[in-house]
Amino acid sequence: MGQVFLQSRRIAEYEVDLLGEPGTVLEIGPGHGVLTKILVERGFKITAVEKDRYIFGELQSLRAANLNLINMDFLDMAPGSYDYIIGNIPYSISSPIVFKLYEFEFRRSVIMVQKEFAEKIAFPDDMSRLYVNAHVRYNVELKRYVSRKNFNPQPEVDSAILVLEKKKYEEPYPLEFLDGVLVQMFSKKRKKLSNIFDICPEDLADKRPSNLTVSEILGLARLLFDSGSSAHR
């Protein structure tokens, strides 16, 4: 299922509480405005991006000096800087939206996503490109689960609220380089590292990408960067 709409004001207030003191906030996909109304009331300076023209028309009734409504797809939005980013994310495009978030500067993001997707970011059974990219940039916390009964139409799965808190990135190589290594690695995740990369630490040679720790992946990327190559076999 794609877009579903949160009906509970209590849960929406909980999400806004997680942001902190009022500041600039980008809201992704405001829908019928359950979060937007609370953000307006609390005094945040809001940029709300809604793709659907019909829903955008409905949102026009929320006239407020601290609200800027934009009718466009968040995935097409130019990167910017905000204190916060918030949104109840459509299940079907959760991964593209999270990767798009990486282009923005913010202190904290509060997003509600499908339960299983949240768990892949917060504490996965297997390592993934999504997990590593999130954890090198942010402190990630799954705050609570949200029952499917709080949405209309009611989805077949529950949701979860994630908080992403910006942290200092300390590796010597650019994040773009790291992501390139991750793409190579997880596109061949069933192979051993020695069959993916020309250069590989001996203690990792027989491991597969999904069995690595974040620290091991960062160390491998550092070795590849220092050698001037991320060449794969």
Coordinates of C-alpha atoms in Angstrom, one line a residue:
M1 CA 0.0 0.0 0.0
G2 CA 1.2 3.5 -0.7
Q3 CA -0.1 6.6 1.1
V4 CA -2.2 6.3 4.2
F5 CA -3.2 9.1 6.4
L6 CA -2.7 9.4 10.2
Q7 CA -6.0 10.2 12.0
S8 CA -4.7 10.5 15.6
R9 CA -3.9 14.0 16.8
R10 CA -2.4 12.4 20.0
I11 CA 0.2 10.6 17.9
A12 CA 0.8 13.6 15.8
E13 CA 1.4 15.7 18.9
Y14 CA 3.9 13.1 20.1
E15 CA 5.8 13.4 16.8
V16 CA 6.0 17.2 17.1
D17 CA 7.1 16.9 20.8
L18 CA 10.1 14.9 19.6
L19 CA 11.3 17.8 17.4
G20 CA 12.1 20.1 20.3
E21 CA 11.9 23.9 20.5
P22 CA 10.2 25.6 17.5
G23 CA 12.4 26.3 14.5
T24 CA 12.4 25.9 10.8
V25 CA 10.9 22.6 9.7
L26 CA 10.4 20.8 6.4
E27 CA 7.3 18.6 6.4
I28 CA 7.2 15.8 3.8
G29 CA 3.8 15.0 2.5
P30 CA 1.5 16.8 4.9
G31 CA -1.6 15.0 3.6
H32 CA -4.7 16.3 5.3
G33 CA -2.6 18.4 7.7
V34 CA -2.8 16.6 11.0
L35 CA 0.9 17.3 11.7
T36 CA 0.8 20.7 9.9
K37 CA -1.9 22.1 12.1
I38 CA 0.0 21.3 15.3
L39 CA 3.3 22.7 13.8
V40 CA 1.4 26.0 13.0
E41 CA -0.1 26.1 16.5
R42 CA 3.3 25.6 18.1
G43 CA 5.0 28.4 16.2
F44 CA 7.3 26.4 13.9
K45 CA 8.3 28.1 10.6
I46 CA 7.0 25.4 8.2
T47 CA 7.8 24.5 4.6
A48 CA 5.3 21.7 3.7
V49 CA 5.8 19.8 0.4
E50 CA 2.8 18.0 -1.0
K51 CA 2.9 16.2 -4.3
D52 CA -0.9 15.5 -4.8
R53 CA -2.6 18.5 -6.4
Y54 CA -6.0 17.7 -4.9
I55 CA -4.7 17.4 -1.4
F56 CA -2.6 20.5 -1.9
G57 CA -5.8 22.3 -2.8
E58 CA -7.3 21.2 0.5
L59 CA -4.3 22.4 2.4
Q60 CA -4.7 26.0 1.1
S61 CA -7.4 26.5 3.8
L62 CA -4.6 26.3 6.4
R63 CA -3.6 29.9 5.9
A64 CA -0.9 31.0 8.4
A65 CA 2.0 33.4 8.4
N66 CA 4.4 30.6 9.4
L67 CA 3.3 28.2 6.7
N68 CA 4.7 27.9 3.2
L69 CA 3.0 25.3 1.1
I70 CA 4.7 23.9 -2.0
N71 CA 3.0 21.6 -4.6
M72 CA 5.8 19.3 -5.7
D73 CA 7.4 15.9 -5.2
F74 CA 9.8 15.9 -2.3
L75 CA 12.1 13.6 -4.3
D76 CA 12.5 16.5 -6.9
M77 CA 13.2 19.1 -4.2
A78 CA 16.5 21.0 -4.2
P79 CA 18.6 20.2 -1.1
G80 CA 18.3 22.8 1.7
S81 CA 18.9 23.4 5.4
Y82 CA 16.3 23.2 8.2
D83 CA 16.4 22.7 11.9
Y84 CA 14.0 19.8 11.5
I85 CA 12.4 17.5 9.0
I86 CA 9.2 15.6 9.8
G87 CA 6.8 13.4 7.9
N88 CA 4.5 10.4 7.8
I89 CA 6.2 8.7 4.9
P90 CA 4.3 6.7 2.2
Y91 CA 5.3 3.0 2.6
S92 CA 5.9 2.4 -1.1
I93 CA 8.7 5.1 -1.4
S94 CA 10.2 5.0 2.1
S95 CA 13.7 4.0 0.9
P96 CA 13.9 6.8 -1.8
I97 CA 12.7 9.4 0.7
V98 CA 15.3 8.4 3.3
F99 CA 18.1 8.5 0.7
K100 CA 16.8 11.9 -0.4
L101 CA 17.0 13.1 3.3
Y102 CA 20.8 12.5 3.2
E103 CA 21.0 15.5 0.8
F104 CA 19.6 17.9 3.4
E105 CA 21.1 19.6 6.4
F106 CA 19.1 19.2 9.6
R107 CA 19.6 18.7 13.3
R108 CA 16.8 16.2 13.9
S109 CA 14.3 14.3 11.8
V110 CA 11.1 12.6 13.0
I111 CA 9.6 10.2 10.4
M112 CA 6.9 7.6 10.6
V113 CA 7.4 4.6 8.4
Q114 CA 6.3 1.0 8.0
K115 CA 7.3 -1.0 11.1
E116 CA 9.5 -3.5 9.2
F117 CA 11.3 -0.7 7.3
A118 CA 12.0 1.2 10.6
E119 CA 13.5 -2.0 12.1
K120 CA 15.8 -2.4 9.1
I121 CA 17.2 1.1 9.9
A122 CA 17.3 0.8 13.7
F123 CA 18.4 -2.7 14.3
P124 CA 18.6 -5.0 11.2
D125 CA 19.3 -8.7 11.2
D126 CA 21.5 -8.2 8.1
M127 CA 23.7 -5.2 7.3
S128 CA 22.5 -3.1 4.4
R129 CA 23.3 0.0 2.4
L130 CA 20.4 1.8 4.0
Y131 CA 21.5 1.0 7.5
V132 CA 25.1 2.0 7.1
N133 CA 24.3 5.3 5.4
A134 CA 21.9 6.2 8.2
H135 CA 24.2 5.3 11.0
V136 CA 27.3 7.1 9.8
R137 CA 25.2 10.3 9.6
Y138 CA 22.8 10.1 12.5
N139 CA 22.1 8.6 15.9
V140 CA 19.1 6.5 15.0
E141 CA 16.4 5.7 17.5
L142 CA 13.1 3.8 17.1
K143 CA 10.8 5.7 19.5
R144 CA 7.6 3.7 19.4
Y145 CA 5.3 1.5 17.3
V146 CA 2.0 2.9 16.0
S147 CA -1.0 0.6 15.4
R148 CA -2.5 0.4 11.9
K149 CA -5.8 1.4 13.5
N150 CA -4.7 5.0 13.6
F151 CA -4.6 5.4 9.8
N152 CA -7.2 5.8 7.0
P153 CA -7.4 3.8 4.9
Q154 CA -6.2 1.2 7.4
P155 CA -3.0 -0.6 6.1
E156 CA -2.2 -4.2 6.6
V157 CA 0.9 -3.4 8.7
D158 CA 1.8 -1.3 11.7
S159 CA 4.1 1.7 11.6
A160 CA 7.0 3.0 13.7
I161 CA 8.4 6.4 14.6
L162 CA 12.1 7.0 14.0
V163 CA 14.2 9.9 15.2
L164 CA 17.4 10.7 13.3
E165 CA 19.8 13.0 15.2
K166 CA 22.7 14.5 13.3
K167 CA 26.1 13.4 14.4
K168 CA 29.7 14.3 13.4
Y169 CA 31.1 12.4 10.4
E170 CA 34.7 11.7 11.1
E171 CA 35.9 9.5 8.3
P172 CA 38.6 10.9 5.9
Y173 CA 36.7 10.1 2.7
P174 CA 33.5 11.8 1.4
L175 CA 30.2 10.3 2.1
E176 CA 29.7 9.9 -1.6
F177 CA 32.8 7.6 -1.8
L178 CA 31.4 5.5 1.1
D179 CA 28.1 5.1 -0.7
G180 CA 29.9 4.1 -3.9
V181 CA 31.6 1.3 -1.9
L182 CA 28.2 0.3 -0.4
V183 CA 26.6 0.1 -3.8
Q184 CA 29.4 -2.2 -5.0
M185 CA 29.2 -4.3 -1.9
F186 CA 25.5 -4.8 -1.5
S187 CA 24.8 -5.3 -5.2
K188 CA 26.8 -8.5 -4.8
K189 CA 26.0 -9.3 -1.2
R190 CA 26.1 -13.1 -1.6
K191 CA 29.7 -13.0 -2.7
K192 CA 32.7 -12.9 -0.4
L193 CA 34.5 -9.6 -0.1
S194 CA 37.6 -11.0 -1.8
N195 CA 35.4 -11.6 -4.9
I196 CA 34.0 -8.1 -4.9
F197 CA 37.1 -5.9 -4.3
D198 CA 40.7 -6.1 -5.5
I199 CA 41.9 -4.8 -2.2
C200 CA 40.5 -6.4 1.0
P201 CA 41.8 -6.9 4.6
E202 CA 42.8 -10.6 5.1
D203 CA 40.5 -10.9 8.1
L204 CA 37.5 -9.8 6.0
A205 CA 38.3 -11.7 2.8
D206 CA 35.9 -14.6 3.4
K207 CA 33.1 -12.5 4.9
R208 CA 30.0 -11.5 3.0
P209 CA 28.7 -7.9 3.1
S210 CA 25.6 -8.8 5.3
N211 CA 27.9 -10.2 8.0
L212 CA 30.0 -7.1 8.5
T213 CA 29.8 -4.5 11.2
V214 CA 29.6 -0.8 10.4
S215 CA 33.1 -0.4 11.8
E216 CA 34.5 -3.1 9.5
I217 CA 32.8 -1.5 6.5
L218 CA 34.2 1.9 7.4
G219 CA 37.7 0.4 7.7
L220 CA 37.4 -1.3 4.3
A221 CA 36.3 2.0 2.7
R222 CA 39.2 3.7 4.4
L223 CA 41.6 1.1 2.9
L224 CA 40.1 1.5 -0.6
F225 CA 40.2 5.3 -0.3
D226 CA 43.8 5.4 0.8
S227 CA 44.8 3.1 -2.1
G228 CA 43.1 5.4 -4.5
S229 CA 40.8 2.8 -5.7
S230 CA 37.4 1.2 -5.0
A231 CA 37.8 -1.1 -7.9
H232 CA 35.8 -4.3 -7.9
R233 CA 36.4 -7.5 -9.6

